[in-house]
mmCIF file of C-alpha atoms in Angstrom:
data_model
loop_
_atom_site.group_PDB
_atom_site.id
_atom_site.type_symbol
_atom_site.label_atom_id
_atom_site.label_comp_id
_atom_site.label_asym_id
_atom_site.label_seq_id
_atom_site.Cartn_x
_atom_site.Cartn_y
_atom_site.Cartn_z
ATOM 1 C CA MET T 21 -12.973 12.664 -1.226
ATOM 2 C CA LYS T 22 -10.194 12.485 0.603
ATOM 3 C CA GLN T 23 -9.670 9.756 3.564
ATOM 4 C CA PRO T 24 -6.916 8.398 5.301
ATOM 5 C CA ALA T 25 -5.970 4.965 4.568
ATOM 6 C CA ILE T 26 -2.872 2.175 4.222
ATOM 7 C CA TYR T 27 -2.662 -0.363 1.472
ATOM 8 C CA ILE T 28 -0.573 -2.990 0.008
ATOM 9 C CA THR T 29 0.078 -3.554 -3.607
ATOM 10 C CA ALA T 30 1.896 -6.266 -5.381
ATOM 11 C CA ASN T 31 3.339 -6.594 -8.686
ATOM 12 C CA ASN T 32 2.051 -10.443 -9.035
ATOM 13 C CA TYR T 33 1.427 -13.608 -6.899
ATOM 14 C CA HIS T 34 3.989 -14.387 -4.590
ATOM 15 C CA GLY T 35 6.122 -10.983 -5.995
ATOM 16 C CA THR T 36 7.033 -7.916 -4.573
ATOM 17 C CA ILE T 37 4.824 -5.873 -2.095
ATOM 18 C CA TYR T 38 4.472 -2.299 -1.517
ATOM 19 C CA THR T 39 2.769 -0.518 1.834
ATOM 20 C CA GLY T 40 2.014 2.695 1.833
ATOM 21 C CA VAL T 41 -0.322 5.258 3.434
ATOM 22 C CA THR T 42 -2.386 8.330 1.397
ATOM 23 C CA SER T 43 -5.036 10.446 1.914
ATOM 24 C CA ASN T 44 -6.927 9.676 -1.499
ATOM 25 C CA LEU T 45 -6.576 5.837 -2.100
ATOM 26 C CA VAL T 46 -8.044 5.761 -5.350
ATOM 27 C CA GLN T 47 -5.854 8.380 -7.036
ATOM 28 C CA ARG T 48 -3.139 7.099 -5.187
ATOM 29 C CA ILE T 49 -3.793 3.517 -6.848
ATOM 30 C CA TYR T 50 -4.483 5.139 -10.269
ATOM 31 C CA GLN T 51 -1.084 6.522 -10.005
ATOM 32 C CA HIS T 52 0.398 3.330 -9.362
ATOM 33 C CA LYS T 53 -1.228 1.826 -12.099
ATOM 34 C CA ASN T 54 -0.316 3.937 -14.544
ATOM 35 C CA ASN T 55 3.526 4.592 -13.133
ATOM 36 C CA LEU T 56 2.899 8.301 -12.438
ATOM 37 C CA VAL T 57 5.008 8.396 -9.399
ATOM 38 C CA SER T 58 9.034 7.309 -9.709
ATOM 39 C CA GLY T 59 10.408 5.399 -6.335
ATOM 40 C CA PHE T 60 10.052 1.259 -5.193
ATOM 41 C CA ALA T 61 6.439 0.981 -6.339
ATOM 42 C CA HIS T 62 7.194 1.949 -9.726
ATOM 43 C CA ARG T 63 10.554 0.698 -10.367
ATOM 44 C CA TYR T 64 9.332 -2.948 -9.097
ATOM 45 C CA LYS T 65 5.705 -2.807 -11.053
ATOM 46 C CA CYS T 66 3.574 -2.956 -7.842
ATOM 47 C CA THR T 67 0.539 -2.125 -9.668
ATOM 48 C CA LYS T 68 -1.928 -4.200 -7.815
ATOM 49 C CA LEU T 69 -3.868 -3.771 -5.157
ATOM 50 C CA VAL T 70 -4.152 -6.110 -2.582
ATOM 51 C CA TYR T 71 -5.061 -4.793 0.235
ATOM 52 C CA TYR T 72 -6.230 -1.655 2.165
ATOM 53 C CA GLU T 73 -7.487 -0.099 5.184
ATOM 54 C CA CYS T 74 -9.448 3.209 6.063
ATOM 55 C CA PHE T 75 -9.300 5.728 9.196
ATOM 56 C CA ASP T 76 -10.636 8.442 10.393
ATOM 57 C CA ASP T 77 -7.278 10.502 10.277
ATOM 58 C CA MET T 78 -4.113 10.476 9.197
ATOM 59 C CA VAL T 79 -1.992 9.890 12.838
ATOM 60 C CA SER T 80 -3.904 6.441 12.746
ATOM 61 C CA ALA T 81 -2.938 5.498 9.258
ATOM 62 C CA ILE T 82 0.694 6.224 9.685
ATOM 63 C CA THR T 83 0.478 4.428 13.057
ATOM 64 C CA ARG T 84 -0.291 1.419 11.546
ATOM 65 C CA GLN T 85 1.470 1.531 8.111
ATOM 66 C CA LYS T 86 4.682 1.834 10.620
ATOM 67 C CA GLN T 87 3.240 -0.468 12.863
ATOM 68 C CA MET T 88 2.622 -3.009 9.588
ATOM 69 C CA LYS T 89 6.759 -1.939 7.520
ATOM 70 C CA SER T 90 7.666 -3.913 11.008
ATOM 71 C CA TRP T 91 5.773 -6.688 10.385
ATOM 72 C CA ARG T 92 7.305 -10.041 8.477
ATOM 73 C CA ARG T 93 6.275 -10.646 4.883
ATOM 74 C CA SER T 94 4.587 -13.901 6.143
ATOM 75 C CA ASP T 95 2.460 -11.677 7.984
ATOM 76 C CA LYS T 96 1.439 -9.270 5.481
ATOM 77 C CA VAL T 97 0.717 -11.964 3.364
ATOM 78 C CA LYS T 98 -1.757 -13.506 5.467
ATOM 79 C CA LEU T 99 -3.958 -10.003 5.668
#
């Protein structure tokens, strides 16, 4: 089932966090947990889903992700 979503993953408590956007949250988290895609989240082992929001369309999801990426870390942790 495809539904646009933004998500935050972390490697551990007070560790590195990663903010992403996807059209299939279940599949994307599976990829993170099993290290199937290289990149920032793979390098820093951000495999724990700590937050997500679902949207009706991808444009809204991307807009929200860009907004969240501009936030300070403390604002993301508050979520």
